[in-house]
mmCIF file with all atom_site columns, C-alpha atoms in Angstrom:
data_model
loop_
_atom_site.group_PDB
_atom_site.id
_atom_site.type_symbol
_atom_site.label_atom_id
_atom_site.label_alt_id
_atom_site.label_comp_id
_atom_site.label_asym_id
_atom_site.label_entity_id
_atom_site.label_seq_id
_atom_site.pdbx_PDB_ins_code
_atom_site.Cartn_x
_atom_site.Cartn_y
_atom_site.Cartn_z
_atom_site.occupancy
_atom_site.B_iso_or_equiv
_atom_site.pdbx_formal_charge
_atom_site.auth_seq_id
_atom_site.auth_comp_id
_atom_site.auth_asym_id
_atom_site.auth_atom_id
_atom_site.pdbx_PDB_model_num
ATOM 1   C CA . MET A 1 1   ? -0.494  42.861 10.654 1.00 66.00 ? 1   MET A CA 1
ATOM 2   C CA . ASN A 1 2   ? 2.532   41.164 10.058 1.00 82.00 ? 2   ASN A CA 1
ATOM 3   C CA . GLY A 1 3   ? 5.674   42.501 8.096  1.00 93.00 ? 3   GLY A CA 1
ATOM 4   C CA . PRO A 1 4   ? 7.650   45.736 8.280  1.00 97.00 ? 4   PRO A CA 1
ATOM 5   C CA . ILE A 1 5   ? 5.324   48.800 7.815  1.00 98.00 ? 5   ILE A CA 1
ATOM 6   C CA . VAL A 1 6   ? 7.189   52.278 6.415  1.00 98.00 ? 6   VAL A CA 1
ATOM 7   C CA . PHE A 1 7   ? 6.572   55.598 8.029  1.00 98.00 ? 7   PHE A CA 1
ATOM 8   C CA . ILE A 1 8   ? 6.461   58.079 5.086  1.00 98.00 ? 8   ILE A CA 1
ATOM 9   C CA . GLY A 1 9   ? 6.600   61.765 5.685  1.00 98.00 ? 9   GLY A CA 1
ATOM 10  C CA . ASP A 1 10  ? 8.339   65.039 6.314  1.00 98.00 ? 10  ASP A CA 1
ATOM 11  C CA . SER A 1 11  ? 10.387  66.377 9.782  1.00 98.00 ? 11  SER A CA 1
ATOM 12  C CA . ILE A 1 12  ? 7.452   65.058 12.331 1.00 98.00 ? 12  ILE A CA 1
ATOM 13  C CA . THR A 1 13  ? 8.182   61.282 11.078 1.00 98.00 ? 13  THR A CA 1
ATOM 14  C CA . GLU A 1 14  ? 11.734  61.905 10.855 1.00 98.00 ? 14  GLU A CA 1
ATOM 15  C CA . LEU A 1 15  ? 12.123  63.076 14.426 1.00 98.00 ? 15  LEU A CA 1
ATOM 16  C CA . TRP A 1 16  ? 9.823   60.471 15.395 1.00 98.00 ? 16  TRP A CA 1
ATOM 17  C CA . GLY A 1 17  ? 12.413  57.742 13.813 1.00 97.00 ? 17  GLY A CA 1
ATOM 18  C CA . PHE A 1 18  ? 15.042  59.362 16.061 1.00 97.00 ? 18  PHE A CA 1
ATOM 19  C CA . HIS A 1 19  ? 13.513  60.028 19.160 1.00 97.00 ? 19  HIS A CA 1
ATOM 20  C CA . ARG A 1 20  ? 11.348  56.754 19.496 1.00 97.00 ? 20  ARG A CA 1
ATOM 21  C CA . ALA A 1 21  ? 14.010  54.505 17.711 1.00 97.00 ? 21  ALA A CA 1
ATOM 22  C CA . ALA A 1 22  ? 13.616  51.755 20.176 1.00 97.00 ? 22  ALA A CA 1
ATOM 23  C CA . THR A 1 23  ? 9.640   51.579 19.269 1.00 96.00 ? 23  THR A CA 1
ATOM 24  C CA . PHE A 1 24  ? 10.146  51.324 15.383 1.00 97.00 ? 24  PHE A CA 1
ATOM 25  C CA . GLU A 1 25  ? 12.662  48.422 16.019 1.00 97.00 ? 25  GLU A CA 1
ATOM 26  C CA . ALA A 1 26  ? 10.651  46.681 18.572 1.00 96.00 ? 26  ALA A CA 1
ATOM 27  C CA . TYR A 1 27  ? 7.810   46.794 16.443 1.00 97.00 ? 27  TYR A CA 1
ATOM 28  C CA . ASP A 1 28  ? 9.364   46.696 12.700 1.00 97.00 ? 28  ASP A CA 1
ATOM 29  C CA . LEU A 1 29  ? 8.433   49.758 11.677 1.00 98.00 ? 29  LEU A CA 1
ATOM 30  C CA . ILE A 1 30  ? 10.931  51.759 9.267  1.00 98.00 ? 30  ILE A CA 1
ATOM 31  C CA . PRO A 1 31  ? 11.051  55.890 9.295  1.00 98.00 ? 31  PRO A CA 1
ATOM 32  C CA . ARG A 1 32  ? 11.485  57.491 6.168  1.00 98.00 ? 32  ARG A CA 1
ATOM 33  C CA . GLY A 1 33  ? 11.057  61.077 6.939  1.00 98.00 ? 33  GLY A CA 1
ATOM 34  C CA . GLY A 1 34  ? 12.471  63.899 5.316  1.00 97.00 ? 34  GLY A CA 1
ATOM 35  C CA . SER A 1 35  ? 12.767  67.300 6.917  1.00 97.00 ? 35  SER A CA 1
ATOM 36  C CA . GLY A 1 36  ? 11.252  70.427 4.792  1.00 97.00 ? 36  GLY A CA 1
ATOM 37  C CA . GLU A 1 37  ? 9.202   68.158 2.384  1.00 98.00 ? 37  GLU A CA 1
ATOM 38  C CA . THR A 1 38  ? 5.707   68.996 0.955  1.00 98.00 ? 38  THR A CA 1
ATOM 39  C CA . ALA A 1 39  ? 3.317   66.326 0.299  1.00 98.00 ? 39  ALA A CA 1
ATOM 40  C CA . ARG A 1 40  ? 4.263   67.040 -3.591 1.00 96.00 ? 40  ARG A CA 1
ATOM 41  C CA . TRP A 1 41  ? 7.678   66.082 -3.060 1.00 97.00 ? 41  TRP A CA 1
ATOM 42  C CA . ILE A 1 42  ? 6.822   63.326 -0.846 1.00 98.00 ? 42  ILE A CA 1
ATOM 43  C CA . THR A 1 43  ? 4.896   62.010 -3.946 1.00 98.00 ? 43  THR A CA 1
ATOM 44  C CA . MET A 1 44  ? 7.904   61.618 -6.025 1.00 97.00 ? 44  MET A CA 1
ATOM 45  C CA . ARG A 1 45  ? 9.661   59.260 -3.634 1.00 98.00 ? 45  ARG A CA 1
ATOM 46  C CA . PHE A 1 46  ? 6.805   57.432 -2.300 1.00 98.00 ? 46  PHE A CA 1
ATOM 47  C CA . ARG A 1 47  ? 6.981   54.692 -4.618 1.00 97.00 ? 47  ARG A CA 1
ATOM 48  C CA . ARG A 1 48  ? 10.327  53.886 -4.181 1.00 97.00 ? 48  ARG A CA 1
ATOM 49  C CA . ASP A 1 49  ? 10.570  54.094 -0.503 1.00 97.00 ? 49  ASP A CA 1
ATOM 50  C CA . LEU A 1 50  ? 7.556   51.332 -0.556 1.00 97.00 ? 50  LEU A CA 1
ATOM 51  C CA . GLU A 1 51  ? 9.552   49.057 -2.940 1.00 96.00 ? 51  GLU A CA 1
ATOM 52  C CA . GLU A 1 52  ? 12.811  49.726 -1.412 1.00 96.00 ? 52  GLU A CA 1
ATOM 53  C CA . THR A 1 53  ? 11.633  48.623 1.993  1.00 97.00 ? 53  THR A CA 1
ATOM 54  C CA . GLY A 1 54  ? 9.681   45.656 0.896  1.00 96.00 ? 54  GLY A CA 1
ATOM 55  C CA . ALA A 1 55  ? 7.083   47.181 3.311  1.00 97.00 ? 55  ALA A CA 1
ATOM 56  C CA . THR A 1 56  ? 3.594   45.460 3.728  1.00 97.00 ? 56  THR A CA 1
ATOM 57  C CA . GLY A 1 57  ? 2.196   48.571 5.116  1.00 98.00 ? 57  GLY A CA 1
ATOM 58  C CA . VAL A 1 58  ? 2.536   52.578 4.861  1.00 98.00 ? 58  VAL A CA 1
ATOM 59  C CA . HIS A 1 59  ? 1.884   54.905 7.505  1.00 98.00 ? 59  HIS A CA 1
ATOM 60  C CA . LEU A 1 60  ? 1.612   58.151 5.801  1.00 98.00 ? 60  LEU A CA 1
ATOM 61  C CA . LEU A 1 61  ? 1.961   61.935 7.398  1.00 98.00 ? 61  LEU A CA 1
ATOM 62  C CA . CYS A 1 62  ? 2.194   64.757 5.868  1.00 98.00 ? 62  CYS A CA 1
ATOM 63  C CA . GLY A 1 63  ? 1.118   68.510 4.622  1.00 98.00 ? 63  GLY A CA 1
ATOM 64  C CA . ILE A 1 64  ? 1.989   70.695 7.137  1.00 98.00 ? 64  ILE A CA 1
ATOM 65  C CA . ASN A 1 65  ? 4.893   71.950 5.059  1.00 98.00 ? 65  ASN A CA 1
ATOM 66  C CA . ASP A 1 66  ? 2.616   72.610 2.074  1.00 98.00 ? 66  ASP A CA 1
ATOM 67  C CA . ILE A 1 67  ? 0.421   74.710 4.800  1.00 98.00 ? 67  ILE A CA 1
ATOM 68  C CA . GLY A 1 68  ? 3.654   76.066 5.632  1.00 97.00 ? 68  GLY A CA 1
ATOM 69  C CA . ARG A 1 69  ? 4.326   77.389 1.865  1.00 97.00 ? 69  ARG A CA 1
ATOM 70  C CA . ASN A 1 70  ? 7.435   75.397 1.632  1.00 97.00 ? 70  ASN A CA 1
ATOM 71  C CA . GLU A 1 71  ? 7.387   75.591 -2.049 1.00 96.00 ? 71  GLU A CA 1
ATOM 72  C CA . GLY A 1 72  ? 6.904   79.575 -1.970 1.00 95.00 ? 72  GLY A CA 1
ATOM 73  C CA . ALA A 1 73  ? 3.420   79.764 -2.829 1.00 95.00 ? 73  ALA A CA 1
ATOM 74  C CA . PHE A 1 74  ? -0.301  79.226 -1.045 1.00 96.00 ? 74  PHE A CA 1
ATOM 75  C CA . VAL A 1 75  ? -1.620  75.741 -1.653 1.00 97.00 ? 75  VAL A CA 1
ATOM 76  C CA . PRO A 1 76  ? -5.173  75.307 -0.820 1.00 97.00 ? 76  PRO A CA 1
ATOM 77  C CA . ALA A 1 77  ? -6.428  72.738 1.485  1.00 97.00 ? 77  ALA A CA 1
ATOM 78  C CA . GLU A 1 78  ? -8.281  70.739 -1.383 1.00 98.00 ? 78  GLU A CA 1
ATOM 79  C CA . GLU A 1 79  ? -5.157  70.449 -3.363 1.00 98.00 ? 79  GLU A CA 1
ATOM 80  C CA . ILE A 1 80  ? -3.574  68.860 -0.296 1.00 98.00 ? 80  ILE A CA 1
ATOM 81  C CA . CYS A 1 81  ? -5.877  66.622 0.137  1.00 98.00 ? 81  CYS A CA 1
ATOM 82  C CA . ARG A 1 82  ? -6.119  65.545 -3.391 1.00 98.00 ? 82  ARG A CA 1
ATOM 83  C CA . ILE A 1 83  ? -2.065  65.044 -3.324 1.00 98.00 ? 83  ILE A CA 1
ATOM 84  C CA . LEU A 1 84  ? -2.586  62.753 -0.059 1.00 98.00 ? 84  LEU A CA 1
ATOM 85  C CA . ALA A 1 85  ? -5.557  60.735 -1.721 1.00 98.00 ? 85  ALA A CA 1
ATOM 86  C CA . GLY A 1 86  ? -3.185  60.171 -4.654 1.00 98.00 ? 86  GLY A CA 1
ATOM 87  C CA . MET A 1 87  ? -0.507  58.550 -2.534 1.00 98.00 ? 87  MET A CA 1
ATOM 88  C CA . LEU A 1 88  ? -3.157  56.276 -0.648 1.00 98.00 ? 88  LEU A CA 1
ATOM 89  C CA . ASP A 1 89  ? -4.681  55.160 -4.079 1.00 98.00 ? 89  ASP A CA 1
ATOM 90  C CA . GLU A 1 90  ? -1.065  54.246 -5.369 1.00 98.00 ? 90  GLU A CA 1
ATOM 91  C CA . ALA A 1 91  ? -0.557  52.271 -2.118 1.00 98.00 ? 91  ALA A CA 1
ATOM 92  C CA . ARG A 1 92  ? -3.509  50.691 -2.596 1.00 98.00 ? 92  ARG A CA 1
ATOM 93  C CA . ALA A 1 93  ? -2.989  49.918 -6.080 1.00 97.00 ? 93  ALA A CA 1
ATOM 94  C CA . LEU A 1 94  ? 0.689   48.088 -5.170 1.00 96.00 ? 94  LEU A CA 1
ATOM 95  C CA . GLY A 1 95  ? -1.523  45.924 -2.443 1.00 97.00 ? 95  GLY A CA 1
ATOM 96  C CA . VAL A 1 96  ? 0.107   47.621 0.587  1.00 98.00 ? 96  VAL A CA 1
ATOM 97  C CA . ALA A 1 97  ? -2.022  48.404 3.618  1.00 98.00 ? 97  ALA A CA 1
ATOM 98  C CA . ALA A 1 98  ? -2.071  52.098 4.467  1.00 98.00 ? 98  ALA A CA 1
ATOM 99  C CA . TRP A 1 99  ? -2.726  54.213 7.373  1.00 98.00 ? 99  TRP A CA 1
ATOM 100 C CA . ILE A 1 100 ? -2.853  58.203 7.448  1.00 98.00 ? 100 ILE A CA 1
ATOM 101 C CA . GLY A 1 101 ? -2.260  60.290 10.494 1.00 98.00 ? 101 GLY A CA 1
ATOM 102 C CA . ALA A 1 102 ? -4.059  63.669 11.290 1.00 98.00 ? 102 ALA A CA 1
ATOM 103 C CA . ILE A 1 103 ? -1.628  66.497 10.371 1.00 98.00 ? 103 ILE A CA 1
ATOM 104 C CA . MET A 1 104 ? -0.608  67.695 13.878 1.00 97.00 ? 104 MET A CA 1
ATOM 105 C CA . PRO A 1 105 ? -1.684  70.656 15.838 1.00 98.00 ? 105 PRO A CA 1
ATOM 106 C CA . ALA A 1 106 ? -0.003  74.139 15.398 1.00 98.00 ? 106 ALA A CA 1
ATOM 107 C CA . ALA A 1 107 ? -1.220  77.546 16.513 1.00 97.00 ? 107 ALA A CA 1
ATOM 108 C CA . ARG A 1 108 ? 1.292   78.981 13.975 1.00 96.00 ? 108 ARG A CA 1
ATOM 109 C CA . ILE A 1 109 ? 3.736   78.026 11.134 1.00 97.00 ? 109 ILE A CA 1
ATOM 110 C CA . PRO A 1 110 ? 7.428   78.637 13.033 1.00 96.00 ? 110 PRO A CA 1
ATOM 111 C CA . TRP A 1 111 ? 9.306   79.467 9.825  1.00 95.00 ? 111 TRP A CA 1
ATOM 112 C CA . ASN A 1 112 ? 6.589   81.759 8.249  1.00 96.00 ? 112 ASN A CA 1
ATOM 113 C CA . SER A 1 113 ? 4.659   84.391 9.692  1.00 94.00 ? 113 SER A CA 1
ATOM 114 C CA . GLU A 1 114 ? 2.619   84.996 6.630  1.00 94.00 ? 114 GLU A CA 1
ATOM 115 C CA . VAL A 1 115 ? 0.295   81.945 7.151  1.00 96.00 ? 115 VAL A CA 1
ATOM 116 C CA . ARG A 1 116 ? -1.938  82.853 9.735  1.00 93.00 ? 116 ARG A CA 1
ATOM 117 C CA . ASP A 1 117 ? -4.632  80.384 9.182  1.00 95.00 ? 117 ASP A CA 1
ATOM 118 C CA . ALA A 1 118 ? -2.653  77.492 10.017 1.00 97.00 ? 118 ALA A CA 1
ATOM 119 C CA . PRO A 1 119 ? -5.115  76.045 12.765 1.00 97.00 ? 119 PRO A CA 1
ATOM 120 C CA . ALA A 1 120 ? -8.346  76.415 10.289 1.00 97.00 ? 120 ALA A CA 1
ATOM 121 C CA . MET A 1 121 ? -6.142  74.721 7.240  1.00 98.00 ? 121 MET A CA 1
ATOM 122 C CA . ILE A 1 122 ? -5.177  71.687 9.410  1.00 98.00 ? 122 ILE A CA 1
ATOM 123 C CA . ALA A 1 123 ? -8.661  71.194 10.597 1.00 98.00 ? 123 ALA A CA 1
ATOM 124 C CA . ALA A 1 124 ? -9.854  71.409 6.929  1.00 98.00 ? 124 ALA A CA 1
ATOM 125 C CA . VAL A 1 125 ? -7.789  68.696 5.677  1.00 98.00 ? 125 VAL A CA 1
ATOM 126 C CA . ASN A 1 126 ? -7.880  66.521 8.825  1.00 98.00 ? 126 ASN A CA 1
ATOM 127 C CA . ALA A 1 127 ? -11.652 66.682 8.364  1.00 98.00 ? 127 ALA A CA 1
ATOM 128 C CA . TRP A 1 128 ? -11.465 65.494 4.903  1.00 98.00 ? 128 TRP A CA 1
ATOM 129 C CA . LEU A 1 129 ? -8.994  62.467 5.942  1.00 98.00 ? 129 LEU A CA 1
ATOM 130 C CA . ARG A 1 130 ? -11.433 61.665 8.683  1.00 98.00 ? 130 ARG A CA 1
ATOM 131 C CA . ASP A 1 131 ? -14.111 61.412 6.367  1.00 98.00 ? 131 ASP A CA 1
ATOM 132 C CA . HIS A 1 132 ? -12.821 60.092 3.139  1.00 98.00 ? 132 HIS A CA 1
ATOM 133 C CA . ALA A 1 133 ? -9.656  57.977 4.176  1.00 98.00 ? 133 ALA A CA 1
ATOM 134 C CA . HIS A 1 134 ? -11.428 54.779 3.896  1.00 98.00 ? 134 HIS A CA 1
ATOM 135 C CA . ALA A 1 135 ? -12.550 55.459 0.195  1.00 98.00 ? 135 ALA A CA 1
ATOM 136 C CA . HIS A 1 136 ? -8.927  55.441 -0.671 1.00 98.00 ? 136 HIS A CA 1
ATOM 137 C CA . GLY A 1 137 ? -8.085  52.237 1.249  1.00 97.00 ? 137 GLY A CA 1
ATOM 138 C CA . ALA A 1 138 ? -6.570  53.497 4.616  1.00 98.00 ? 138 ALA A CA 1
ATOM 139 C CA . VAL A 1 139 ? -7.235  53.825 8.266  1.00 98.00 ? 139 VAL A CA 1
ATOM 140 C CA . PHE A 1 140 ? -7.367  57.419 9.409  1.00 98.00 ? 140 PHE A CA 1
ATOM 141 C CA . ILE A 1 141 ? -5.273  57.951 12.891 1.00 98.00 ? 141 ILE A CA 1
ATOM 142 C CA . ASP A 1 142 ? -6.590  61.088 14.570 1.00 98.00 ? 142 ASP A CA 1
ATOM 143 C CA . TYR A 1 143 ? -3.024  62.113 16.304 1.00 98.00 ? 143 TYR A CA 1
ATOM 144 C CA . HIS A 1 144 ? -4.739  65.660 16.424 1.00 98.00 ? 144 HIS A CA 1
ATOM 145 C CA . ALA A 1 145 ? -7.290  65.197 19.190 1.00 97.00 ? 145 ALA A CA 1
ATOM 146 C CA . VAL A 1 146 ? -4.420  63.649 21.442 1.00 97.00 ? 146 VAL A CA 1
ATOM 147 C CA . LEU A 1 147 ? -2.060  66.649 21.025 1.00 98.00 ? 147 LEU A CA 1
ATOM 148 C CA . ALA A 1 148 ? -4.285  70.091 20.666 1.00 98.00 ? 148 ALA A CA 1
ATOM 149 C CA . THR A 1 149 ? -5.872  72.521 22.894 1.00 97.00 ? 149 THR A CA 1
ATOM 150 C CA . GLY A 1 150 ? -9.120  73.821 22.457 1.00 95.00 ? 150 GLY A CA 1
ATOM 151 C CA . ASP A 1 151 ? -8.052  76.096 19.979 1.00 94.00 ? 151 ASP A CA 1
ATOM 152 C CA . GLY A 1 152 ? -5.987  73.876 17.724 1.00 96.00 ? 152 GLY A CA 1
ATOM 153 C CA . ALA A 1 153 ? -2.750  74.808 19.095 1.00 97.00 ? 153 ALA A CA 1
ATOM 154 C CA . LEU A 1 154 ? -0.096  72.003 20.242 1.00 98.00 ? 154 LEU A CA 1
ATOM 155 C CA . ARG A 1 155 ? 0.022   71.816 23.640 1.00 98.00 ? 155 ARG A CA 1
ATOM 156 C CA . GLU A 1 156 ? 3.030   72.882 25.303 1.00 97.00 ? 156 GLU A CA 1
ATOM 157 C CA . GLU A 1 157 ? 3.957   70.037 27.121 1.00 97.00 ? 157 GLU A CA 1
ATOM 158 C CA . TYR A 1 158 ? 3.908   67.870 23.908 1.00 98.00 ? 158 TYR A CA 1
ATOM 159 C CA . GLY A 1 159 ? 6.199   70.204 21.552 1.00 98.00 ? 159 GLY A CA 1
ATOM 160 C CA . THR A 1 160 ? 9.467   72.098 21.334 1.00 97.00 ? 160 THR A CA 1
ATOM 161 C CA . ASP A 1 161 ? 8.553   74.872 18.792 1.00 96.00 ? 161 ASP A CA 1
ATOM 162 C CA . GLY A 1 162 ? 4.574   74.784 18.614 1.00 96.00 ? 162 GLY A CA 1
ATOM 163 C CA . LEU A 1 163 ? 4.757   72.299 15.894 1.00 97.00 ? 163 LEU A CA 1
ATOM 164 C CA . HIS A 1 164 ? 7.469   69.555 16.188 1.00 97.00 ? 164 HIS A CA 1
ATOM 165 C CA . LEU A 1 165 ? 6.720   67.154 18.865 1.00 98.00 ? 165 LEU A CA 1
ATOM 166 C CA . SER A 1 166 ? 9.023   66.697 22.167 1.00 97.00 ? 166 SER A CA 1
ATOM 167 C CA . PRO A 1 167 ? 10.113  63.105 23.122 1.00 97.00 ? 167 PRO A CA 1
ATOM 168 C CA . ALA A 1 168 ? 6.828   63.129 25.296 1.00 97.00 ? 168 ALA A CA 1
ATOM 169 C CA . GLY A 1 169 ? 4.381   64.266 22.682 1.00 98.00 ? 169 GLY A CA 1
ATOM 170 C CA . TYR A 1 170 ? 5.577   61.021 20.535 1.00 98.00 ? 170 TYR A CA 1
ATOM 171 C CA . ALA A 1 171 ? 5.231   58.775 23.481 1.00 97.00 ? 171 ALA A CA 1
ATOM 172 C CA . ALA A 1 172 ? 1.814   60.304 23.974 1.00 97.00 ? 172 ALA A CA 1
ATOM 173 C CA . ILE A 1 173 ? 0.513   59.399 20.657 1.00 98.00 ? 173 ILE A CA 1
ATOM 174 C CA . GLU A 1 174 ? 2.393   55.842 20.049 1.00 97.00 ? 174 GLU A CA 1
ATOM 175 C CA . PRO A 1 175 ? -0.324  53.874 21.871 1.00 97.00 ? 175 PRO A CA 1
ATOM 176 C CA . LEU A 1 176 ? -2.727  55.077 19.468 1.00 97.00 ? 176 LEU A CA 1
ATOM 177 C CA . MET A 1 177 ? -0.544  54.538 16.767 1.00 98.00 ? 177 MET A CA 1
ATOM 178 C CA . LEU A 1 178 ? 0.395   50.886 18.055 1.00 97.00 ? 178 LEU A CA 1
ATOM 179 C CA . SER A 1 179 ? -3.019  49.900 18.353 1.00 97.00 ? 179 SER A CA 1
ATOM 180 C CA . ALA A 1 180 ? -4.293  51.232 15.137 1.00 97.00 ? 180 ALA A CA 1
ATOM 181 C CA . LEU A 1 181 ? -1.413  49.408 13.124 1.00 97.00 ? 181 LEU A CA 1
ATOM 182 C CA . GLY A 1 182 ? -2.444  46.346 15.139 1.00 95.00 ? 182 GLY A CA 1
ATOM 183 C CA . ARG A 1 183 ? 0.996   45.765 17.197 1.00 93.00 ? 183 ARG A CA 1
ATOM 184 C CA . ILE A 1 184 ? -0.820  46.056 20.123 1.00 88.00 ? 184 ILE A CA 1
ATOM 185 C CA . PRO A 1 185 ? -4.098  45.223 21.052 1.00 78.00 ? 185 PRO A CA 1
ATOM 186 C CA . PRO A 1 186 ? -6.832  47.957 21.577 1.00 71.00 ? 186 PRO A CA 1
ATOM 187 C CA . MET A 1 187 ? -6.855  48.898 25.438 1.00 54.00 ? 187 MET A CA 1
ATOM 188 C CA . ALA A 1 188 ? -9.894  47.489 26.874 1.00 43.00 ? 188 ALA A CA 1
ATOM 189 C CA . ALA A 1 189 ? -12.653 50.228 28.135 1.00 37.00 ? 189 ALA A CA 1
ATOM 190 C CA . PRO A 1 190 ? -12.027 50.381 31.753 1.00 40.00 ? 190 PRO A CA 1
ATOM 191 C CA . VAL A 1 191 ? -15.410 49.432 34.041 1.00 41.00 ? 191 VAL A CA 1
ATOM 192 C CA . PRO A 1 192 ? -16.862 52.216 35.447 1.00 40.00 ? 192 PRO A CA 1
ATOM 193 C CA . LYS A 1 193 ? -16.812 52.192 39.382 1.00 45.00 ? 193 LYS A CA 1
ATOM 194 C CA . PRO A 1 194 ? -20.033 53.043 41.205 1.00 44.00 ? 194 PRO A CA 1
ATOM 195 C CA . SER A 1 195 ? -20.898 56.379 42.318 1.00 42.00 ? 195 SER A CA 1
ATOM 196 C CA . THR A 1 196 ? -20.701 57.048 45.934 1.00 43.00 ? 196 THR A CA 1
ATOM 197 C CA . GLY A 1 197 ? -24.654 57.721 45.872 1.00 45.00 ? 197 GLY A CA 1
ATOM 198 C CA . ARG A 1 198 ? -24.826 53.778 44.231 1.00 45.00 ? 198 ARG A CA 1
ATOM 199 C CA . ARG A 1 199 ? -22.472 52.483 46.746 1.00 46.00 ? 199 ARG A CA 1
ATOM 200 C CA . ALA A 1 200 ? -24.570 53.737 49.424 1.00 43.00 ? 200 ALA A CA 1
ATOM 201 C CA . GLY A 1 201 ? -27.642 52.376 48.158 1.00 47.00 ? 201 GLY A CA 1
ATOM 202 C CA . ILE A 1 202 ? -26.013 48.820 47.492 1.00 43.00 ? 202 ILE A CA 1
ATOM 203 C CA . ALA A 1 203 ? -24.687 49.239 51.070 1.00 47.00 ? 203 ALA A CA 1
ATOM 204 C CA . ILE A 1 204 ? -28.364 50.174 52.512 1.00 43.00 ? 204 ILE A CA 1
ATOM 205 C CA . ALA A 1 205 ? -29.938 47.121 50.132 1.00 47.00 ? 205 ALA A CA 1
ATOM 206 C CA . ALA A 1 206 ? -27.254 44.793 51.584 1.00 47.00 ? 206 ALA A CA 1
ATOM 207 C CA . VAL A 1 207 ? -28.487 45.711 55.558 1.00 41.00 ? 207 VAL A CA 1
ATOM 208 C CA . LEU A 1 208 ? -32.255 45.568 54.836 1.00 43.00 ? 208 LEU A CA 1
ATOM 209 C CA . ALA A 1 209 ? -31.660 42.133 53.584 1.00 47.00 ? 209 ALA A CA 1
ATOM 210 C CA . ALA A 1 210 ? -29.745 41.122 56.292 1.00 44.00 ? 210 ALA A CA 1
ATOM 211 C CA . LEU A 1 211 ? -32.558 42.610 58.632 1.00 41.00 ? 211 LEU A CA 1
ATOM 212 C CA . ALA A 1 212 ? -35.597 40.923 56.772 1.00 42.00 ? 212 ALA A CA 1
ATOM 213 C CA . ALA A 1 213 ? -33.271 37.439 56.674 1.00 44.00 ? 213 ALA A CA 1
ATOM 214 C CA . LEU A 1 214 ? -33.047 37.963 60.742 1.00 41.00 ? 214 LEU A CA 1
ATOM 215 C CA . ILE A 1 215 ? -36.673 38.533 61.450 1.00 38.00 ? 215 ILE A CA 1
ATOM 216 C CA . LEU A 1 216 ? -37.498 35.730 59.095 1.00 39.00 ? 216 LEU A CA 1
ATOM 217 C CA . GLY A 1 217 ? -35.445 33.185 61.060 1.00 47.00 ? 217 GLY A CA 1
ATOM 218 C CA . THR A 1 218 ? -37.053 34.426 64.546 1.00 42.00 ? 218 THR A CA 1
ATOM 219 C CA . ARG A 1 219 ? -40.492 33.662 63.378 1.00 43.00 ? 219 ARG A CA 1
#
């Protein structure tokens, strides 16, 4: 799509704009991340961020701080989903295209050891977003699938503390992000190479065809 896209979120978005500033500048993306902010806090500035930036699209990525209990209390996955859906509905009402990113993987919350079910809660919110984002006018982008280990942790080479992404982590998800936003065309599916057995069969068929031609030519 044409026009600027504002990235609204927490420290994941804030650091994305810092570590990958060249990408944001090159593709007309505006970072509006707030360290430590929960989804509920972000709702309080969501409309203002859209209006101040004049963005024609919004990329929303938040929820991990709700799971981390940054407001001092447990927030169920259903409530996080309700808050996220509300922001997507607001974007649609304003005529702003919306994308929402999966919450990044984490085996634990680095600042809150009392949270013992982080992977399960992350999976629950992401599953809801995958199934219902479209009904709220948004496109879901599954960053979790790129970054996660089999047990839902952040792959070591992509993180700094088990939750926040390193520059390599951001670089790993950027092609997916840019493609989803329409900033680059989707990567074409590679043409599968024939297997060794298939190549051997092709070679044998070619030899047999040559022999048949030779025999027919000598008649």
